[in-house]
Coordinates of C-alpha atoms in Angstrom, one line a residue:
Chain A
M26 CA -9.5 -18.6 -27.2
T27 CA -12.9 -19.5 -26.0
A28 CA -13.6 -21.3 -22.9
L29 CA -17.3 -21.2 -22.9
T30 CA -20.6 -20.7 -25.2
A31 CA -23.8 -20.2 -24.1
D32 CA -25.6 -20.2 -27.3
N33 CA -29.5 -19.1 -27.2
L34 CA -29.9 -20.9 -24.5
S35 CA -33.7 -21.4 -23.2
K36 CA -35.5 -23.1 -20.1
T37 CA -39.1 -23.1 -19.1
F38 CA -40.3 -24.0 -15.9
A39 CA -43.8 -24.8 -15.1
Q40 CA -45.0 -21.9 -17.8
E41 CA -42.6 -19.3 -16.6
Q42 CA -39.8 -18.8 -18.8
A43 CA -36.8 -18.6 -16.6
V44 CA -33.9 -18.2 -19.4
D45 CA -34.8 -16.6 -22.8
G46 CA -32.6 -17.1 -25.3
V47 CA -29.1 -16.5 -23.2
E48 CA -26.0 -15.9 -25.3
F49 CA -22.5 -15.1 -24.2
T50 CA -18.9 -16.4 -24.4
V51 CA -16.5 -16.9 -21.7
K52 CA -12.7 -16.3 -22.8
N53 CA -9.7 -18.5 -21.8
G54 CA -8.5 -17.3 -18.1
E55 CA -11.1 -14.9 -17.9
F56 CA -13.0 -13.8 -14.9
F57 CA -16.4 -13.4 -16.2
A58 CA -19.2 -12.2 -13.8
L59 CA -23.0 -13.0 -14.5
I60 CA -25.1 -10.2 -13.3
G61 CA -28.6 -9.4 -12.6
P62 CA -31.4 -8.7 -9.9
S63 CA -32.9 -12.0 -8.5
G64 CA -35.2 -14.3 -10.1
C65 CA -33.8 -12.6 -13.7
G66 CA -32.5 -16.6 -14.6
K67 CA -28.5 -16.2 -14.1
T68 CA -29.2 -19.0 -11.5
T69 CA -30.7 -21.1 -13.9
T70 CA -28.2 -20.1 -16.8
L71 CA -25.6 -21.4 -14.4
R72 CA -27.1 -24.8 -13.7
L73 CA -27.7 -25.4 -17.5
L74 CA -24.0 -24.7 -18.3
A75 CA -23.1 -27.4 -15.0
G76 CA -25.5 -29.9 -16.4
L77 CA -27.9 -30.1 -13.2
T78 CA -30.8 -28.7 -15.2
T79 CA -31.6 -29.9 -18.4
P80 CA -32.3 -26.7 -21.6
D81 CA -35.3 -26.6 -23.7
S82 CA -32.9 -25.7 -26.4
G83 CA -29.5 -23.9 -27.5
V84 CA -26.4 -25.1 -27.4
I85 CA -23.4 -25.1 -24.8
Q86 CA -19.8 -25.2 -26.4
V87 CA -16.8 -25.8 -23.7
G88 CA -13.3 -25.4 -25.1
G89 CA -15.3 -25.4 -29.0
T90 CA -16.6 -29.4 -27.8
E91 CA -20.8 -29.0 -27.9
I92 CA -21.7 -30.8 -24.4
T93 CA -25.4 -29.6 -24.5
D94 CA -26.5 -33.1 -23.8
Q95 CA -23.5 -34.6 -21.3
P96 CA -24.6 -35.5 -18.1
A97 CA -23.0 -33.3 -15.3
R98 CA -20.7 -35.9 -13.9
H99 CA -19.3 -35.7 -17.5
R100 CA -18.9 -32.3 -18.3
P101 CA -15.1 -30.5 -17.8
T102 CA -16.9 -27.7 -15.7
N103 CA -17.4 -27.7 -11.8
M104 CA -19.6 -25.9 -9.9
V105 CA -19.3 -23.8 -6.1
F106 CA -22.3 -23.8 -5.0
Q107 CA -23.9 -21.1 -3.1
D108 CA -24.3 -22.6 0.2
L109 CA -20.7 -24.8 -0.6
V110 CA -22.5 -27.8 0.4
L111 CA -19.3 -29.3 1.8
F112 CA -19.4 -33.1 2.2
P113 CA -20.4 -33.3 5.8
H114 CA -18.7 -36.9 6.9
M115 CA -15.4 -36.1 5.2
T116 CA -12.3 -34.4 6.1
V117 CA -11.2 -31.3 4.1
A118 CA -8.8 -33.2 1.9
E119 CA -11.3 -35.8 1.7
N120 CA -13.4 -33.2 0.1
V121 CA -10.8 -32.0 -2.3
A122 CA -10.0 -35.3 -3.3
Y123 CA -13.7 -36.7 -4.1
G124 CA -13.5 -35.4 -7.8
L125 CA -10.0 -36.5 -8.3
K126 CA -11.8 -40.0 -7.0
Q127 CA -14.1 -40.4 -9.3
E128 CA -11.9 -39.6 -12.1
G129 CA -9.6 -42.3 -11.1
I130 CA -6.7 -40.8 -10.5
A131 CA -3.9 -43.0 -8.1
A132 CA -3.4 -42.2 -4.8
K133 CA 0.2 -41.2 -4.7
A134 CA -0.6 -38.4 -7.7
R135 CA -4.1 -37.4 -5.8
A136 CA -2.3 -36.6 -2.6
E137 CA -0.1 -34.6 -4.6
R138 CA -3.0 -32.6 -6.4
I139 CA -4.6 -32.1 -3.0
E140 CA -1.4 -30.7 -1.6
T141 CA -1.1 -27.7 -4.5
T142 CA -4.7 -27.4 -4.6
L143 CA -4.6 -26.7 -0.7
S144 CA -1.8 -24.4 -1.0
L145 CA -3.6 -22.5 -4.0
V146 CA -6.1 -21.3 -1.8
G147 CA -4.5 -21.1 1.4
I148 CA -5.6 -23.8 3.4
E149 CA -3.1 -26.4 3.6
H150 CA -2.9 -27.0 7.3
L151 CA -6.6 -27.5 7.5
A152 CA -6.3 -30.4 5.5
T153 CA -7.7 -32.9 8.3
R154 CA -10.2 -31.0 9.6
N155 CA -13.9 -31.6 9.5
P156 CA -15.5 -28.7 7.6
K157 CA -17.4 -28.1 10.0
Q158 CA -15.0 -26.9 12.4
L159 CA -14.1 -24.2 10.2
S160 CA -15.0 -20.0 9.6
G161 CA -16.7 -18.9 6.6
G162 CA -13.8 -17.8 5.1
Q163 CA -12.1 -21.2 5.5
Q164 CA -15.2 -23.2 4.0
Q165 CA -15.2 -20.9 1.0
R166 CA -11.9 -21.7 0.4
V167 CA -12.6 -25.7 0.7
A168 CA -15.5 -25.6 -1.5
L169 CA -13.2 -23.9 -4.3
A170 CA -10.3 -26.0 -3.6
R171 CA -12.8 -28.9 -4.1
A172 CA -13.7 -27.4 -7.2
L173 CA -10.5 -26.6 -8.8
A174 CA -8.6 -30.2 -7.9
T175 CA -9.8 -31.8 -10.9
E176 CA -8.5 -28.8 -13.1
P177 CA -11.7 -28.2 -14.8
D178 CA -12.0 -25.8 -18.1
V179 CA -14.5 -23.5 -16.4
L180 CA -15.6 -23.2 -12.9
L181 CA -19.1 -22.3 -11.9
L182 CA -19.7 -19.9 -8.8
D183 CA -23.2 -19.4 -8.1
E184 CA -22.9 -16.5 -5.2
P185 CA -20.6 -18.4 -2.5
L186 CA -20.1 -15.2 -0.8
S187 CA -23.5 -13.8 -0.2
S188 CA -22.7 -15.9 3.0
L189 CA -20.3 -13.8 4.4
D190 CA -20.3 -10.2 6.2
R191 CA -18.8 -7.5 4.5
A192 CA -15.5 -7.2 5.5
L193 CA -14.7 -11.1 4.8
R194 CA -16.6 -10.4 1.5
G195 CA -13.8 -8.2 0.4
E196 CA -11.2 -10.2 1.7
M197 CA -12.4 -13.1 -0.1
E198 CA -13.2 -11.1 -3.6
A199 CA -9.5 -10.5 -3.7
E200 CA -8.8 -13.9 -3.1
F201 CA -10.7 -15.4 -5.8
R202 CA -9.1 -13.1 -8.1
R203 CA -5.6 -14.2 -7.2
I204 CA -6.6 -17.7 -7.1
Q205 CA -8.8 -17.3 -10.7
R206 CA -5.0 -15.9 -12.2
E207 CA -2.7 -18.2 -10.3
S208 CA -4.9 -21.1 -11.4
D209 CA -5.2 -20.2 -14.8
T210 CA -9.0 -21.2 -14.8
S211 CA -11.7 -19.5 -16.6
F212 CA -14.3 -18.4 -14.0
L213 CA -18.2 -17.6 -14.7
Y214 CA -19.4 -15.9 -11.3
V215 CA -23.1 -15.7 -10.8
T216 CA -24.1 -12.8 -8.3
H217 CA -26.3 -9.8 -7.7
D218 CA -24.3 -7.8 -6.2
Q219 CA -22.6 -5.6 -8.8
S220 CA -19.9 -3.6 -6.7
S221 CA -18.3 -7.4 -5.7
A222 CA -19.0 -8.3 -10.0
M223 CA -17.4 -4.7 -11.2
S224 CA -14.2 -5.1 -8.6
M225 CA -13.8 -9.1 -9.4
A226 CA -14.2 -9.3 -13.4
D227 CA -12.9 -9.0 -16.6
R228 CA -16.2 -8.7 -18.2
M229 CA -19.2 -9.0 -17.7
A230 CA -23.1 -9.7 -18.8
V231 CA -26.0 -7.9 -17.3
M232 CA -29.3 -10.2 -17.1
R233 CA -33.0 -9.4 -16.9
D234 CA -36.2 -11.2 -17.0
G235 CA -34.6 -14.2 -19.0
R236 CA -32.5 -12.4 -20.8
V237 CA -28.9 -10.3 -21.2
L238 CA -29.1 -7.3 -21.8
D239 CA -25.2 -6.4 -22.2
V240 CA -21.9 -7.8 -22.3
G241 CA -18.8 -6.0 -21.6
S242 CA -15.8 -4.5 -19.0
P243 CA -17.1 -3.1 -15.8
E244 CA -15.8 0.5 -16.7
E245 CA -17.9 -0.2 -20.5
L246 CA -21.0 -0.9 -18.9
Y247 CA -20.4 1.4 -16.1
E248 CA -19.7 4.4 -18.3
R249 CA -21.3 3.6 -21.4
P250 CA -24.4 1.3 -20.7
R251 CA -26.5 0.7 -23.6
T252 CA -29.7 0.5 -21.2
R253 CA -31.2 2.9 -18.3
F254 CA -31.6 -1.0 -17.0
V255 CA -27.8 -1.5 -17.0
A256 CA -27.0 2.2 -16.2
E257 CA -29.1 2.0 -13.0
F258 CA -28.2 -1.5 -11.7
L259 CA -24.7 -0.7 -12.0
G260 CA -24.5 2.1 -9.6
D261 CA -26.4 5.2 -9.1
A262 CA -28.0 6.8 -12.4
T263 CA -30.3 9.4 -12.8
V264 CA -31.7 9.2 -16.5
L265 CA -33.0 12.2 -18.2
S266 CA -35.4 11.9 -21.1
G267 CA -36.5 15.1 -23.9
R268 CA -36.6 15.8 -27.4
V269 CA -33.0 15.7 -29.6
T270 CA -32.3 19.4 -30.9
E271 CA -29.0 19.1 -32.3
V272 CA -27.1 16.3 -34.0
G273 CA -23.1 16.3 -34.2
S274 CA -20.2 14.5 -32.8
Q275 CA -22.5 14.8 -29.6
V276 CA -26.2 15.2 -29.4
T277 CA -28.0 17.5 -27.1
V278 CA -31.1 16.5 -25.5
D279 CA -33.8 19.1 -24.3
T280 CA -35.3 17.6 -21.0
P281 CA -37.6 19.9 -18.7
A282 CA -34.7 19.9 -16.3
G283 CA -32.4 21.6 -19.2
T284 CA -30.5 21.4 -21.9
V285 CA -27.5 18.3 -21.7
S286 CA -25.1 16.9 -23.9
A287 CA -24.3 13.5 -24.2
D288 CA -22.5 11.3 -25.9
K289 CA -24.1 9.2 -28.9
N290 CA -23.0 5.9 -27.6
G291 CA -23.1 4.4 -30.8
K292 CA -26.6 4.9 -31.0
D293 CA -28.3 6.8 -34.0
V294 CA -30.8 9.4 -33.8
S295 CA -31.4 12.6 -35.7
I296 CA -33.2 15.7 -34.3
G297 CA -36.5 15.6 -33.2
A298 CA -36.6 12.3 -31.4
T299 CA -36.8 11.9 -28.2
G300 CA -34.0 10.6 -26.1
S301 CA -32.8 9.7 -22.7
V302 CA -29.2 10.8 -21.5
M303 CA -27.8 8.9 -18.4
I304 CA -25.5 11.0 -15.8
R305 CA -23.3 9.6 -12.5
P306 CA -23.3 11.4 -9.9
E307 CA -19.1 11.7 -10.3
S308 CA -20.0 13.9 -14.0
V309 CA -21.9 16.3 -12.0
A310 CA -19.6 19.4 -10.8
L311 CA -21.0 22.0 -8.8
G312 CA -21.2 25.7 -9.7
S313 CA -22.2 27.4 -13.1
G314 CA -23.9 25.5 -15.2
S315 CA -26.7 24.7 -17.6
I316 CA -29.1 22.9 -14.6
S317 CA -29.8 23.7 -11.2
G318 CA -32.6 22.2 -8.9
T319 CA -33.2 22.3 -5.1
V320 CA -31.5 19.9 -2.2
I321 CA -34.1 18.0 -1.0
D322 CA -31.9 15.2 1.4
H323 CA -28.0 15.0 2.1
A324 CA -26.0 12.7 4.0
Y325 CA -22.5 12.1 5.1
K326 CA -20.3 9.3 3.3
G327 CA -17.3 9.9 4.9
F328 CA -14.5 10.9 2.3
F329 CA -17.7 12.6 0.2
E330 CA -20.9 14.3 1.0
E331 CA -24.0 13.3 -1.1
A332 CA -26.8 15.3 -1.9
A333 CA -30.2 14.6 -3.7
V334 CA -31.2 17.3 -6.0
E335 CA -34.7 17.6 -7.4
L336 CA -34.7 18.9 -10.9
P337 CA -37.2 21.2 -12.5
G338 CA -38.9 18.1 -14.2
G339 CA -39.0 16.2 -11.0
E340 CA -36.4 14.0 -11.6
Q341 CA -33.8 13.6 -9.1
L342 CA -29.9 13.8 -9.2
L343 CA -27.2 12.9 -6.8
V344 CA -24.8 15.5 -6.3
R345 CA -21.1 14.9 -4.9
R346 CA -18.8 17.3 -2.6
G347 CA -15.3 15.5 -1.7
D348 CA -13.2 16.7 1.0
D349 CA -10.5 17.4 -1.6
S350 CA -13.2 18.0 -3.8
T351 CA -12.0 18.0 -7.5
H352 CA -15.1 19.8 -8.9
D353 CA -14.7 23.0 -6.6
S354 CA -13.1 25.6 -8.7
R355 CA -13.2 28.3 -5.8
S356 CA -10.2 28.9 -4.3
T357 CA -9.7 28.2 -0.2
E358 CA -7.4 31.3 0.2
A359 CA -9.6 33.3 -2.0
S360 CA -12.7 32.5 0.8
S361 CA -11.7 31.1 3.9
D362 CA -14.8 32.1 5.9
A363 CA -15.7 28.3 6.2
D364 CA -17.3 28.2 2.9
D365 CA -15.4 24.4 2.3
T366 CA -16.9 22.9 5.3
T367 CA -20.4 24.0 4.7
T368 CA -22.4 21.3 4.1
F369 CA -25.7 20.9 2.0
A370 CA -28.6 22.2 3.7
V371 CA -32.1 21.1 2.5
G372 CA -33.7 23.9 0.3
D373 CA -30.3 25.1 -1.1
E374 CA -30.6 26.2 -5.0
L375 CA -27.5 24.8 -6.6
A376 CA -26.2 25.2 -9.9
L377 CA -25.1 22.2 -11.9
Q378 CA -23.2 21.3 -14.6
I379 CA -23.1 18.1 -16.5
T380 CA -19.6 17.2 -17.2
D381 CA -20.2 13.8 -19.0
A382 CA -23.4 12.1 -20.0
V383 CA -24.4 9.4 -22.7
L384 CA -27.3 8.2 -24.4
V385 CA -29.5 5.2 -23.5
E386 CA -32.2 3.4 -24.7
G387 CA -35.4 3.3 -22.2
Chain B
M8 CA -45.2 -21.3 51.0
T9 CA -42.2 -22.1 51.9
N10 CA -39.4 -23.6 49.4
K11 CA -39.6 -26.4 51.2
S12 CA -43.4 -27.4 51.8
R13 CA -43.4 -26.3 48.0
R14 CA -41.0 -28.7 47.2
L15 CA -42.6 -31.5 48.9
R16 CA -45.8 -30.3 47.3
D17 CA -44.2 -30.8 43.5
S18 CA -43.1 -34.1 44.4
A19 CA -46.8 -35.0 45.5
I20 CA -48.1 -33.6 42.5
A21 CA -45.0 -35.3 40.2
G22 CA -45.2 -38.5 42.2
V23 CA -48.7 -39.8 41.8
P24 CA -48.2 -40.3 38.0
V25 CA -45.0 -41.1 38.1
S26 CA -45.7 -44.0 40.8
L27 CA -48.3 -44.9 38.2
A28 CA -46.5 -45.5 35.6
L29 CA -44.0 -47.0 37.3
T30 CA -46.8 -49.7 38.7
V31 CA -48.1 -50.1 35.6
G32 CA -44.8 -51.1 33.4
V33 CA -42.5 -51.9 36.0
L34 CA -44.5 -54.5 38.4
P35 CA -46.0 -57.0 35.8
M36 CA -42.1 -56.8 34.8
I37 CA -41.1 -57.9 38.7
V38 CA -43.9 -60.3 38.7
L39 CA -43.2 -62.5 35.5
F40 CA -39.4 -62.0 36.4
I41 CA -40.3 -63.8 39.9
E42 CA -42.5 -66.4 38.4
S43 CA -39.7 -66.9 35.5
I44 CA -37.2 -67.9 38.8
G45 CA -39.9 -70.3 40.5
P46 CA -41.4 -72.2 41.7
G47 CA -38.8 -71.0 44.5
V48 CA -35.9 -69.9 43.0
T49 CA -33.9 -72.2 40.7
T50 CA -32.5 -71.4 36.9
A51 CA -34.6 -74.9 36.0
N52 CA -37.0 -72.3 33.7
Y53 CA -34.3 -70.5 32.0
R54 CA -31.8 -73.4 31.3
E55 CA -35.2 -75.1 29.6
A56 CA -35.6 -71.8 27.5
L57 CA -31.8 -71.8 26.5
G58 CA -32.1 -75.7 25.7
P59 CA -31.6 -76.7 22.0
L60 CA -35.5 -77.4 21.7
Y61 CA -36.3 -73.5 21.8
R62 CA -33.1 -72.4 21.0
G63 CA -33.9 -73.1 17.0
T64 CA -37.0 -71.2 17.5
L65 CA -35.2 -68.0 19.0
V66 CA -32.4 -67.9 16.4
Y67 CA -35.3 -68.4 13.4
S68 CA -37.8 -65.8 15.2
L69 CA -34.5 -63.3 14.9
G70 CA -33.3 -64.1 11.6
V71 CA -36.8 -63.6 10.7
G72 CA -37.1 -60.2 11.9
I73 CA -33.2 -59.2 10.4
I74 CA -34.3 -60.5 6.9
V75 CA -37.9 -58.7 7.0
T76 CA -36.0 -55.6 8.5
G77 CA -33.5 -55.4 5.7
V78 CA -36.8 -56.4 2.9
C79 CA -38.2 -53.1 4.5
L80 CA -34.9 -50.9 4.5
A81 CA -33.7 -52.0 0.5
I82 CA -37.8 -51.0 -0.4
A83 CA -38.1 -47.7 1.7
Y84 CA -34.5 -46.4 0.3
P85 CA -35.8 -45.6 -3.1
V86 CA -39.4 -44.9 -1.8
T87 CA -38.7 -42.4 0.5
Y88 CA -35.5 -41.0 -2.0
W89 CA -38.4 -40.3 -4.4
V90 CA -40.7 -38.4 -2.0
A91 CA -38.3 -36.4 -0.5
H92 CA -36.6 -35.2 -3.3
R93 CA -38.3 -35.9 -6.4
C94 CA -41.8 -36.1 -6.2
S95 CA -43.6 -32.6 -6.5
S96 CA -44.1 -31.0 -3.0
R97 CA -47.8 -30.4 -3.8
Y98 CA -48.5 -34.1 -3.7
R99 CA -45.7 -35.1 -0.9
L100 CA -47.9 -35.0 2.1
Q101 CA -50.5 -37.1 0.2
V102 CA -47.8 -39.5 -1.0
L103 CA -46.5 -40.1 2.6
I104 CA -50.1 -40.5 4.0
A105 CA -51.4 -43.0 1.1
L106 CA -48.0 -44.9 1.8
T107 CA -48.2 -45.0 5.9
L108 CA -51.9 -45.8 5.8
P109 CA -51.8 -49.1 7.5
L110 CA -50.5 -47.5 9.9
W111 CA -53.9 -46.5 10.9
L112 CA -55.9 -50.0 10.5
N113 CA -55.6 -53.0 13.0
Y114 CA -52.8 -55.3 12.0
V115 CA -54.9 -58.1 12.6
V116 CA -57.4 -57.1 10.0
L117 CA -54.6 -56.3 7.1
N118 CA -52.9 -59.7 7.6
Y119 CA -56.3 -61.1 6.8
S120 CA -56.6 -58.6 3.7
W121 CA -53.5 -60.7 2.5
V122 CA -55.1 -64.0 3.4
W123 CA -57.9 -62.8 0.9
I124 CA -55.3 -62.0 -1.8
L125 CA -53.0 -64.7 -1.6
A126 CA -55.5 -67.7 -1.2
R127 CA -56.2 -70.4 -3.9
G128 CA -58.7 -68.8 -4.7
G129 CA -57.6 -65.2 -4.3
L130 CA -57.3 -62.0 -6.2
L131 CA -53.7 -62.8 -7.0
N132 CA -54.5 -66.2 -8.2
R133 CA -57.3 -65.6 -10.2
I134 CA -55.7 -62.7 -12.0
L135 CA -52.7 -65.1 -13.0
T136 CA -55.1 -67.4 -14.2
D137 CA -57.5 -65.3 -16.0
I138 CA -54.6 -63.8 -18.1
G139 CA -53.5 -66.9 -18.5
L140 CA -49.7 -66.9 -16.8
I141 CA -50.5 -69.9 -15.0
N142 CA -52.7 -73.2 -15.3
R143 CA -53.2 -74.2 -11.3
P144 CA -53.4 -71.7 -8.3
L145 CA -50.7 -71.3 -6.8
D146 CA -49.8 -72.4 -3.5
L147 CA -49.1 -68.8 -1.8
L148 CA -51.0 -68.3 1.7
Y149 CA -49.4 -70.2 4.9
T150 CA -46.1 -70.5 3.5
D151 CA -43.0 -68.4 4.1
V152 CA -43.8 -66.1 1.2
S153 CA -47.2 -64.8 2.6
M154 CA -45.7 -64.3 6.0
F155 CA -42.8 -62.6 4.2
I156 CA -45.5 -60.6 2.2
G157 CA -47.7 -59.8 5.5
F158 CA -44.4 -58.5 7.6
V159 CA -43.0 -56.2 5.0
Y160 CA -46.3 -54.7 4.5
I161 CA -47.2 -54.2 8.1
Y162 CA -43.7 -53.1 9.2
L163 CA -42.9 -50.9 6.0
P164 CA -44.7 -48.1 7.3
Y165 CA -42.5 -47.8 10.3
V166 CA -39.7 -47.7 8.3
I167 CA -40.7 -45.2 5.8
L168 CA -41.5 -42.9 8.2
T169 CA -38.0 -42.9 10.2
L170 CA -36.1 -43.1 7.1
Y171 CA -38.2 -40.1 5.5
V172 CA -37.0 -37.7 8.4
S173 CA -33.3 -38.4 7.7
M174 CA -34.2 -38.7 4.0
E175 CA -35.6 -35.4 3.7
R176 CA -33.0 -33.6 5.9
L177 CA -30.4 -34.5 3.4
D178 CA -29.6 -31.8 1.3
Y179 CA -30.0 -32.2 -2.3
R180 CA -27.3 -30.1 -3.4
L181 CA -25.1 -32.8 -1.8
I182 CA -26.0 -34.9 -4.3
E183 CA -25.7 -32.7 -7.1
A184 CA -22.2 -31.6 -5.4
A185 CA -21.1 -35.1 -5.8
R186 CA -22.4 -35.7 -9.6
D187 CA -20.8 -32.4 -10.9
L188 CA -17.8 -33.8 -9.4
G189 CA -17.9 -36.7 -11.7
A190 CA -19.8 -39.7 -9.3
T191 CA -22.0 -42.2 -11.0
N192 CA -25.6 -42.8 -8.9
R193 CA -24.0 -45.6 -7.1
R194 CA -21.0 -43.4 -5.8
V195 CA -23.8 -41.0 -5.0
F196 CA -25.4 -43.6 -3.0
I197 CA -22.2 -44.6 -1.0
D198 CA -20.5 -41.4 -0.9
V199 CA -23.3 -39.1 0.0
I200 CA -27.1 -40.7 0.8
L201 CA -25.7 -43.3 2.7
P202 CA -23.4 -41.9 5.3
S203 CA -26.2 -39.0 5.9
T204 CA -29.2 -41.7 6.4
L205 CA -27.5 -44.2 8.1
P206 CA -28.7 -43.0 11.6
G207 CA -32.1 -43.3 10.5
A208 CA -32.2 -46.2 8.9
T209 CA -30.8 -48.1 12.4
A210 CA -33.3 -46.3 14.1
A211 CA -35.7 -47.6 12.2
A212 CA -34.3 -51.2 12.0
L213 CA -33.9 -50.9 15.5
I214 CA -37.7 -50.2 16.0
V215 CA -39.0 -52.5 13.6
Y216 CA -36.8 -55.6 14.0
A217 CA -37.8 -56.6 17.7
R218 CA -41.6 -56.0 17.1
I219 CA -41.3 -58.5 13.5
A220 CA -39.0 -61.1 15.7
G221 CA -41.2 -61.2 18.7
A222 CA -44.3 -60.7 16.5
F223 CA -47.5 -63.1 17.1
A224 CA -50.5 -62.2 14.5
T225 CA -48.5 -62.6 11.3
P226 CA -47.2 -65.9 11.2
A227 CA -50.6 -67.2 13.3
I228 CA -52.8 -66.0 10.4
L229 CA -50.0 -66.2 7.2
G230 CA -47.3 -68.6 8.4
G231 CA -47.7 -72.4 7.8
P232 CA -47.0 -75.4 10.4
G233 CA -43.3 -74.4 9.7
N234 CA -43.4 -70.8 10.8
V235 CA -43.1 -71.4 14.6
M236 CA -41.8 -68.0 16.0
I237 CA -41.2 -67.3 19.6
A238 CA -44.6 -65.4 20.3
S239 CA -46.7 -68.3 19.5
L240 CA -44.0 -70.8 22.2
I241 CA -44.7 -68.4 24.8
A242 CA -48.4 -68.2 24.0
E243 CA -48.5 -71.9 24.1
A244 CA -46.4 -72.2 27.4
F245 CA -49.2 -69.6 28.9
R246 CA -52.3 -71.0 27.5
Q247 CA -52.2 -74.7 26.8
Y248 CA -49.7 -75.8 29.7
F249 CA -50.1 -73.0 32.1
D250 CA -46.6 -73.8 32.5
Y251 CA -46.2 -69.8 33.7
G252 CA -42.4 -69.8 34.9
F253 CA -41.2 -70.9 31.6
A254 CA -43.3 -68.8 29.2
A255 CA -41.9 -66.2 31.6
A256 CA -38.3 -67.2 31.0
L257 CA -38.7 -67.5 27.7
S258 CA -39.9 -63.9 27.2
F259 CA -37.3 -62.5 29.8
V260 CA -34.6 -64.5 27.4
F261 CA -36.0 -62.9 24.2
L262 CA -36.5 -59.4 26.0
F263 CA -33.0 -60.1 27.1
I264 CA -31.5 -60.2 23.5
V265 CA -33.7 -57.7 22.1
V266 CA -32.5 -54.7 24.6
I267 CA -28.9 -55.8 24.3
A268 CA -29.4 -54.8 20.4
L269 CA -31.5 -51.2 21.5
L270 CA -28.3 -50.6 23.9
A271 CA -25.8 -51.2 21.2
G272 CA -28.0 -49.0 18.7
G273 CA -28.3 -46.5 21.2
A274 CA -24.7 -45.9 22.1
I275 CA -24.4 -44.4 18.7
P276 CA -25.4 -41.0 19.3
Q277 CA -26.6 -39.9 16.0
V278 CA -28.7 -42.9 16.2
R279 CA -29.9 -42.0 19.4
E280 CA -30.9 -38.4 18.1
E281 CA -33.2 -40.2 15.8
L282 CA -34.9 -42.4 18.5
R283 CA -36.0 -39.1 20.5
Q284 CA -38.5 -38.8 17.5
W285 CA -40.3 -41.8 18.6

């Protein structure tokens, strides 16, 4: 079942195309993330869906009903704003009650709903407090409760966690997931933070320059991105370009750095065409490979060590070596000469093996 | 220099302007007060000032002050909302300057500009007769109407400026949040705009209402014979009857009422915050 459909939405501000034919659907009870760099049009898209901005063209449906021309106050969607914007002159309970009051729900039913919503987000003990007295995380919960109290079909969230520090953000991400599951509400979460989106979302859409480039589960998009932009946006990736020399179940691409065998990723290619392959650091194994390069930088990252390797074509590839390295085939018993504790050093020549690569556009 | 002599020098430097300000500000008040309880020590002037003859004028003056202030606020709310949240930021400053332009002109001149507009042969009557809306010129000048128009025109810029500061500080997304949760325009105004701007509105009211109630020029220039306000009576007592004691007593009664209102408003911390900008 579809909770929300955006169909060919466009919006232009003073000659600038902010949203350009955006299309995606959010399923019932799904945690959907809309991600992209700042200025890609994701927040404008969210405002179009909320009814706070009017689209130039396109259709918005919620639960199969078109709501494109409905004002924000009639839409079955609620928004959690970026800086939360809690009503400063109301208590926590009054903030949460606000939407219920506008719907004309009687005082008794309202009190019950406030209580359930506050306990859902875990702040029932703060009901009589003023929002200004609360911590950042508590304010997040109030904002969430205020938007959830009227049981919207879709909850729209506009980077609500961006003002929190890293530790608290991680904690709140887990809470968002739990609350989304328990309230069984579809969440549409806008963020520029791909790691946060990947850890929370069931599916996500990547936007750039007002368009949706790719839609899929975090795994699909991370492992099989359609385009180079999506690949690089979702994590460390090296893209090597070259000529396709062999097409079978896999394709072989002859790049300046060496020959790479890659998954076709659903693309039609022919021998002789130009092809780009995307490689993730975790798909690079040390030793005995078809590619070699020179270490130009290395960094200790705690549970793994990372080296930037320059390839013959001038491209850079990230290589990782873990403490309990699964890539390292050398036996520790055979060579206990501190080989395992040896770190990367700038200038080292490394032989590398690409264990997994996929064809991408661009 | 020792600590003590430095302190002495500092007090001397600060003392001169402070005592000057006190002399200029307070001395006339003291003289006025002594005059009001004279000759000798008597309450006769105050008894007369509070007598039925003048009580009516006092109440009328304060009533005019309250009504004009209310009208100014009613106009300033939509205007400042539009300038702060709807007007493109490119034109905001120009619009603000245009709205507060009357502040730069002498208020006697401002009053007379309305004489020219509202007179029987004035601009408004000529336009209305020319387009055929009326046959005979309307008697607008020297009435309640012309006096109220003059008052609103002169004091509206103060109200707009004071309220604008509050209105601009209001986070527009609060309005969006309320709309998103189902609020109608009326509810948005009552639940979001009003609570956030009330201190500013109160400050604006405190700034203008006493000046309107105590205004001299506008009722004299634009008002009719019936529009007698307290300032005219005080001026009359001074200039025509040379009854300084009574004029002083009347002034103090008015001052007392105004100060009471100011203290009541100033007791609210948010209002005090707004007033600090003036």
